[in-house]
């Protein structure tokens, strides 16, 4: 694994969690229509949660976020699954289960 892959791998879970609980990002993700994706990158520094901002901005990380029907992780019925993928290393992914009633 390269140093760059390690940075993505070491941080993707925290990024998925922080984005998933961010009101601003939840609104944007839940607004996606079937098949649409949302990009997250250093260009979004003004709306990236503080806890993960530096690692994304300093390392120029970029991610694709989308809503998926299924994943290898199990979530309670009724939750909406967000998938986070590294743009550079698409196999580096994380998921979160989200209550659609909470924006």
Coordinates of N, CA and C in Angstrom, one line a residue:
X1 N 0.9 -1.2 0.0 CA 0.0 0.0 0.0 C 0.9 1.2 0.0
X2 N 0.6 2.2 -0.9 CA 1.3 3.4 -1.0 C 1.0 4.3 0.2
X3 N 1.8 5.3 0.4 CA 1.5 6.3 1.5 C 0.1 7.0 1.3
X4 N -0.1 7.3 0.0 CA -1.4 8.0 -0.3 C -2.6 7.1 -0.1
X5 N -2.5 5.8 -0.4 CA -3.6 4.8 -0.1 C -3.8 4.7 1.4
X6 N -2.7 4.7 2.1 CA -2.8 4.6 3.6 C -3.5 5.8 4.2
X7 N -3.3 7.0 3.6 CA -4.0 8.2 4.1 C -5.5 8.0 3.9
X8 N -5.9 7.6 2.7 CA -7.3 7.4 2.5 C -7.8 6.3 3.4
X9 N -7.1 5.2 3.4 CA -7.6 4.0 4.2 C -7.7 4.4 5.7
X10 N -6.8 5.1 6.2 CA -6.8 5.4 7.7 C -7.9 6.4 8.0
X11 N -8.4 7.2 7.1 CA -9.3 8.3 7.4 C -10.7 8.1 6.9
X12 N -10.9 7.2 6.0 CA -12.3 7.1 5.3 C -13.4 6.9 6.3
X13 N -13.2 6.1 7.3 CA -14.2 5.8 8.3 C -14.6 7.1 9.1
X14 N -13.6 7.8 9.5 CA -13.9 9.1 10.2 C -14.6 10.1 9.3
X15 N -14.2 10.1 8.1 CA -14.8 11.0 7.1 C -16.3 10.7 6.9
X16 N -16.5 9.4 6.7 CA -17.9 8.9 6.5 C -18.8 9.3 7.7
X17 N -18.2 9.0 8.9 CA -19.0 9.3 10.1 C -19.3 10.8 10.2
X18 N -18.3 11.7 10.0 CA -18.5 13.1 10.2 C -19.4 13.7 9.2
X19 N -19.2 13.3 7.9 CA -20.1 13.8 6.9 C -21.5 13.3 7.1
X20 N -21.7 12.1 7.5 CA -23.0 11.5 7.8 C -23.8 12.2 8.9
X21 N -23.1 12.8 9.8 CA -23.8 13.5 10.9 C -23.9 15.0 10.7
X22 N -23.3 15.5 9.6 CA -23.3 16.9 9.3 C -24.6 17.3 8.6
X23 N -25.3 18.3 9.2 CA -26.6 18.8 8.7 C -26.4 19.2 7.2
X24 N -25.4 20.0 7.0 CA -25.2 20.5 5.6 C -25.0 19.4 4.6
X25 N -24.2 18.4 4.9 CA -24.0 17.3 4.0 C -25.1 16.3 3.9
X26 N -25.8 16.1 5.0 CA -27.0 15.2 5.0 C -28.1 15.8 4.0
X27 N -28.3 17.1 4.1 CA -29.2 17.7 3.2 C -28.8 17.5 1.7
X28 N -27.6 17.6 1.5 CA -27.1 17.5 0.1 C -27.2 16.0 -0.4
X29 N -26.8 15.1 0.5 CA -26.9 13.7 0.2 C -28.3 13.2 0.0
X30 N -29.2 13.5 0.9 CA -30.6 13.1 0.8 C -31.3 13.7 -0.4
X31 N -30.7 14.8 -0.9 CA -31.3 15.4 -2.1 C -30.9 14.7 -3.4
X32 N -30.0 13.8 -3.4 CA -29.5 13.1 -4.6 C -30.7 12.3 -5.1
X33 N -30.8 12.3 -6.4 CA -31.8 11.4 -7.1 C -31.1 10.1 -7.5
X34 N -31.8 9.1 -7.9 CA -31.3 7.8 -8.2 C -30.1 7.9 -9.1
X35 N -29.0 7.3 -8.7 CA -27.8 7.2 -9.5 C -26.9 8.5 -9.4
X36 N -27.4 9.6 -8.9 CA -26.5 10.7 -8.8 C -25.4 10.5 -7.7
X37 N -24.3 11.3 -7.9 CA -23.3 11.2 -6.9 C -22.9 12.7 -6.4
X38 N -22.3 12.7 -5.3 CA -21.9 14.0 -4.7 C -20.4 13.9 -4.5
X39 N -19.7 15.0 -4.8 CA -18.3 15.0 -4.6 C -17.9 15.8 -3.4
X40 N -16.9 15.3 -2.7 CA -16.3 15.9 -1.5 C -14.8 16.0 -1.7
X41 N -14.3 17.3 -1.6 CA -12.9 17.5 -1.8 C -12.4 18.7 -1.0
X42 N -11.1 19.0 -1.2 CA -10.6 20.1 -0.5 C -11.2 21.4 -0.9
X43 N -11.8 21.4 -2.1 CA -12.5 22.6 -2.6 C -13.7 23.0 -1.7
X44 N -14.2 22.0 -0.9 CA -15.3 22.2 0.0 C -14.9 22.6 1.4
X45 N -13.7 23.1 1.5 CA -13.2 23.4 2.9 C -14.1 24.2 3.8
X46 N -14.8 25.1 3.2 CA -15.7 25.9 4.0 C -16.9 25.2 4.7
X47 N -17.2 24.0 4.1 CA -18.4 23.3 4.7 C -18.0 21.9 5.2
X48 N -16.7 21.6 5.2 CA -16.2 20.3 5.7 C -16.2 20.4 7.3
X49 N -16.7 19.4 8.0 CA -16.7 19.5 9.4 C -15.2 19.6 9.9
X50 N -15.1 20.4 11.0 CA -13.7 20.7 11.5 C -12.9 19.5 11.8
X51 N -13.4 18.5 12.4 CA -12.7 17.3 12.8 C -11.9 16.7 11.7
X52 N -12.5 16.7 10.4 CA -11.8 16.0 9.3 C -11.3 17.0 8.2
X53 N -11.5 18.3 8.4 CA -11.1 19.3 7.4 C -9.6 19.3 7.1
X54 N -8.8 19.3 8.1 CA -7.4 19.4 7.8 C -6.8 18.2 7.0
X55 N -7.3 17.0 7.4 CA -6.8 15.8 6.6 C -7.2 15.8 5.2
X56 N -8.4 16.3 4.9 CA -8.9 16.4 3.5 C -8.2 17.5 2.8
X57 N -8.1 18.7 3.4 CA -7.5 19.8 2.7 C -6.0 19.7 2.6
X58 N -5.3 19.3 3.6 CA -3.9 19.2 3.6 C -3.4 18.1 2.6
X59 N -4.2 17.1 2.5 CA -3.8 16.0 1.6 C -4.5 16.0 0.2
X60 N -5.3 17.0 0.0 CA -6.1 17.1 -1.3 C -6.8 15.8 -1.6
X61 N -7.5 15.3 -0.6 CA -8.3 14.1 -0.7 C -9.6 14.4 -1.4
X62 N -10.1 13.4 -2.2 CA -11.4 13.6 -2.8 C -12.2 12.3 -2.8
X63 N -13.5 12.5 -2.6 CA -14.4 11.3 -2.4 C -15.7 11.5 -3.3
X64 N -16.3 10.3 -3.6 CA -17.6 10.3 -4.2 C -18.5 9.8 -3.1
X65 N -19.7 10.4 -3.0 CA -20.7 10.0 -2.0 C -21.9 9.7 -2.8
X66 N -22.6 8.6 -2.5 CA -23.8 8.2 -3.1 C -24.7 7.4 -2.2
X67 N -25.9 7.3 -2.5 CA -26.9 6.5 -1.8 C -26.9 5.1 -2.5
X68 N -26.8 4.0 -1.8 CA -26.8 2.7 -2.4 C -27.9 1.9 -1.7
X69 N -28.4 0.9 -2.4 CA -29.4 0.0 -1.9 C -28.9 -1.1 -1.0
X70 N -27.7 -1.6 -1.3 CA -27.0 -2.7 -0.6 C -25.5 -2.4 -0.4
X71 N -25.0 -3.1 0.6 CA -23.5 -3.1 0.8 C -23.2 -4.3 1.6
X72 N -21.9 -4.5 1.8 CA -21.5 -5.7 2.5 C -21.7 -5.6 4.1
X73 N -22.0 -4.4 4.5 CA -22.3 -4.2 5.9 C -23.8 -4.3 6.2
X74 N -24.2 -4.7 7.4 CA -25.6 -4.8 7.7 C -26.1 -3.6 8.5
X75 N -27.3 -3.1 8.0 CA -27.9 -1.9 8.7 C -29.3 -2.3 9.0
X76 N -29.9 -1.6 10.0 CA -31.3 -1.8 10.3 C -32.2 -1.4 9.2
X77 N -33.3 -2.1 9.1 CA -34.3 -1.8 8.0 C -34.8 -0.4 8.1
X78 N -34.9 0.3 7.0 CA -35.4 1.6 7.0 C -34.3 2.7 6.9
X79 N -33.1 2.3 7.2 CA -32.0 3.2 7.1 C -31.5 3.4 5.7
X80 N -31.1 4.6 5.3 CA -30.6 4.9 4.0 C -29.0 4.7 4.1
X81 N -28.5 4.0 3.1 CA -27.0 3.7 3.2 C -26.3 4.7 2.3
X82 N -25.4 5.4 2.9 CA -24.5 6.3 2.2 C -23.2 5.5 1.9
X83 N -22.7 5.6 0.7 CA -21.4 5.0 0.4 C -20.4 6.1 0.1
X84 N -19.2 6.0 0.7 CA -18.1 6.9 0.5 C -17.0 6.2 -0.2
X85 N -16.5 6.7 -1.3 CA -15.4 6.0 -2.1 C -14.3 7.0 -2.3
X86 N -13.1 6.6 -2.2 CA -12.0 7.4 -2.6 C -12.0 7.6 -4.1
X87 N -11.8 8.8 -4.6 CA -11.8 9.0 -6.0 C -10.5 8.4 -6.6
X88 N -9.4 8.4 -5.9 CA -8.2 7.9 -6.4 C -8.1 6.4 -6.3
X89 N -8.7 5.8 -5.3 CA -8.6 4.4 -5.0 C -10.0 3.9 -4.7
X90 N -10.8 3.6 -5.7 CA -12.2 3.3 -5.6 C -12.5 2.1 -4.7
X91 N -11.6 1.2 -4.5 CA -11.8 0.1 -3.6 C -11.8 0.5 -2.1
X92 N -11.3 1.7 -1.8 CA -11.3 2.2 -0.4 C -12.6 2.8 -0.2
X93 N -13.5 2.2 0.5 CA -14.8 2.6 0.7 C -15.2 2.5 2.2
X94 N -16.3 3.3 2.5 CA -16.9 3.2 3.9 C -18.4 3.4 3.6
X95 N -19.2 2.9 4.6 CA -20.6 3.1 4.5 C -21.2 3.6 5.8
X96 N -22.3 4.2 5.8 CA -23.0 4.6 7.0 C -24.5 4.4 6.8
X97 N -25.2 4.0 7.8 CA -26.7 3.8 7.8 C -27.3 5.1 8.4
X98 N -28.3 5.7 7.7 CA -28.8 7.0 8.1 C -30.3 7.0 8.1
X99 N -30.8 7.5 9.2 CA -32.3 7.7 9.4 C -32.8 8.8 8.5
X100 N -33.6 8.5 7.5 CA -34.1 9.6 6.6 C -35.0 10.6 7.2
X101 N -35.4 10.4 8.4 CA -36.3 11.4 9.1 C -35.4 12.4 9.8
X102 N -34.1 12.2 9.9 CA -33.2 13.2 10.6 C -32.3 13.8 9.6
X103 N -32.5 15.1 9.3 CA -31.7 15.8 8.4 C -30.8 16.7 9.2

